[in-house]
Backbone as a ProteinNet text record, in pm:
[ID]
protein_1_A
[PRIMARY]
MQNVNLKVDGMSCGHCVNSIEGAVKKLGASAKVDLDSKSVSLQFDESKVTLEAIKTAIEDQGYDVV
[TERTIARY]
-1200.3	-1062.6	-979.6	-860.5	-765.9	-659.1	-623	-513.4	-405	-281.4	-169.9	-47.1	31.6	160.3	270.6	368.3	481.9	610.4	702.9	838.8	917.2	990.5	1065.8	1206.2	1307.2	1446.5	1498.9	1594.8	1662.6	1613.6	1515.1	1461.5	1540.4	1577.7	1654.7	1629.1	1554.8	1543.3	1410.7	1394	1273.4	1255.6	1365.9	1356.2	1293.6	1331.8	1275.9	1124.4	1083.3	940.8	867.4	919	853.6	850.5	957.7	963.7	857.7	850.1	755.7	612	585.1	447.8	401.8	490.5	456.4	427.8	510.8	491.6	360.6	328.3	204.1	83.2	95.3	-15	-49.1	53.6	30.1	-58.7	-57.9	-140.6	-282.2	-308.9	-441.4	-455.8	-344	-345.7	-279.1	-284.4	-214.8	-116.5	-6.8	97.4	144.5	177.1	239.4	365.8	479	609.2	650.4	696.5	752.6	899	989.3	1131.7	1184.4	1133.2	1182.2	1157.7	1038	1005.4	1032.8	1081	1106.6	983.8	868	743.2	665.9	578.5	490	348.7	261.4	120.1	46.5	-22.6	-93.3	-243.3	-312.8	-458	-492.7	-566.6	-597.9	-725.6	-784.3	-903.5	-856.3	-873	-821.3	-890.4	-1001.3	-1065.4	-999.1	-912.9	-847.2	-697.1	-633.8	-489.8	-458	-359.7	-323	-206.5	-195.4	-82.5	48.5	48.4	169.7	213.2	118.5	152.3	213.3	162.1	216.4	358.3	377.3	511.5	610.7	569.5	656.3	690.6	592.3	617.3	718.9	710.6	806.3	945.3	952.1	1080.7	1141.4	1058.5	1107.7	1173.1	1142.4	1204.2	1340	1374.8	1504.5	1503.3	1386.1	1374.1	1336.6	1361.8	1333.1	1214.7	1108	993.2	1027.3	1023.6	1060.6	941.4
-233.7	-235.2	-141.6	-184.2	-107.7	-49.8	75.8	140	176.4	131.5	155.8	191.7	286.9	320.8	276.4	205.1	158.4	218.3	248.6	284.6	154.3	136.5	13.4	49.4	2.6	26.2	-87.4	-53	-153.9	-162.8	-83.1	-86.3	11.7	-31.9	58.1	43	-60.2	-84.4	-153.6	-177.7	-244	-383.7	-453.6	-587.1	-578.2	-475.3	-455.3	-434.8	-353.5	-326.8	-456.9	-534.8	-660.4	-760.1	-768.9	-862.9	-831.1	-705.4	-665.4	-675	-618.9	-622.9	-766.6	-853	-994.3	-1068.2	-1044.7	-1111.8	-1069.6	-942.2	-891.8	-943.9	-950.2	-998.9	-1144.5	-1225.5	-1366	-1379.6	-1277.4	-1279.5	-1228.7	-1182.3	-1130.4	-981.8	-913.1	-768.5	-701.8	-568.4	-497.5	-399.1	-377.3	-287	-200.7	-77	13.4	67.1	35.6	74.6	209.1	298	426.3	429.7	409.1	402.8	536.7	648	780.3	807.6	772.8	797.6	675.7	567.2	441.8	397.4	401.7	363.6	263.6	191	95.2	127.3	154.7	178.1	46.5	6.7	-121.8	-101.2	-192.8	-199.5	-346.6	-375.4	-515.6	-525.9	-644.4	-676.2	-740.2	-667.1	-715	-842	-880.2	-1006.2	-1125.6	-1096.3	-1203.2	-1212.6	-1100.5	-1099.6	-989.7	-1016.7	-917.6	-831.7	-715.4	-627.4	-695.6	-769.2	-839.9	-942.7	-1012.8	-1110.9	-1042.4	-924.8	-849.5	-801.8	-748.6	-703.9	-820.1	-936.1	-1054.4	-1092.8	-1087.9	-1122.6	-1027.2	-898.8	-800.9	-827.7	-852.6	-880.3	-1010.8	-1107.9	-1234.5	-1214.8	-1105.3	-1072.4	-1002.5	-972.5	-914.4	-764.8	-709.8	-565.6	-542.6	-421.4	-388.5	-293.1	-338.5	-251.7	-172.9	-40	45.1	120.8
-2651.9	-2697.7	-2611.7	-2585.5	-2505.1	-2598	-2575.8	-2649.2	-2549	-2575.6	-2485	-2567.7	-2518.5	-2579.6	-2485.1	-2538.8	-2460.2	-2514.2	-2426.4	-2465.8	-2474.4	-2583.6	-2605.6	-2652.5	-2579.9	-2615.8	-2702.2	-2788.6	-2869.2	-3012.1	-3050.1	-3186.3	-3272.9	-3395.5	-3480.1	-3630.3	-3671.1	-3815.7	-3850.5	-3979	-4027	-3971	-3948.6	-3889.1	-3750.2	-3674.5	-3540.7	-3548.7	-3643.8	-3663.7	-3693	-3787.9	-3825.7	-3711.3	-3634.5	-3522.1	-3417.8	-3380.2	-3275.9	-3325	-3442.6	-3493.9	-3516.5	-3562.8	-3584.4	-3455.3	-3354.2	-3225.2	-3160.3	-3169.6	-3110.4	-3187.9	-3320.5	-3403.5	-3371.7	-3340.8	-3305.8	-3182.3	-3097.6	-2976	-3001.8	-3123.6	-3156.1	-3130.4	-3115.7	-3093.4	-3213.2	-3217.1	-3324.2	-3263.2	-3335.7	-3288.3	-3403.7	-3372	-3468.6	-3403.9	-3463.4	-3409	-3468.2	-3382.3	-3424.4	-3380.2	-3475.8	-3442.6	-3391.5	-3444.7	-3403.8	-3255.8	-3208.9	-3067.8	-2979.6	-3041.3	-2969.7	-2889.8	-2958.7	-2892.9	-2977.8	-2909.1	-2974.7	-2930	-3027.5	-2998.8	-3015.4	-2910.2	-2908.9	-2908.3	-2971.5	-2961.2	-2942.6	-2834.5	-2805.3	-2723.2	-2727.6	-2649.6	-2519.4	-2409	-2280.7	-2231.2	-2291.6	-2254.2	-2324.9	-2423.6	-2498.8	-2473	-2440.8	-2416.5	-2314.9	-2229.3	-2128	-2175.9	-2116.7	-2147	-2109.2	-1999.2	-1957	-2061	-2122.1	-2225.6	-2347	-2381.2	-2493.8	-2461.7	-2340.3	-2300.8	-2306.7	-2259.2	-2261.9	-2405.3	-2494.3	-2634.9	-2697.6	-2663.7	-2714.7	-2658.9	-2529.3	-2465.3	-2516.6	-2549.7	-2605.3	-2741.4	-2809	-2937.4	-2917.1	-2792.7	-2763.1	-2733.9	-2708.6	-2681.8	-2537.3	-2487.6	-2349.1	-2339.9	-2276.9	-2249.7	-2123.2	-2134.8	-2020.8	-1965.6
[MASK]
++++++++++++++++++++++++++++++++++++++++++++++++++++++++++++++++++

């Protein structure tokens, strides 16, 4: 399992948390959003999903991975 922390701009509310965590979960990974630090902690199996695919899923929800 891979653990990665990403900085993500544009998150401000519970809807943001649900959007990101839901999109990441659909890929078979898990995410924990921290609105205060504007970060997303990811845990995923790199043999099943790539970090790039997760970043794209987050960006497709309207947020900027920095």
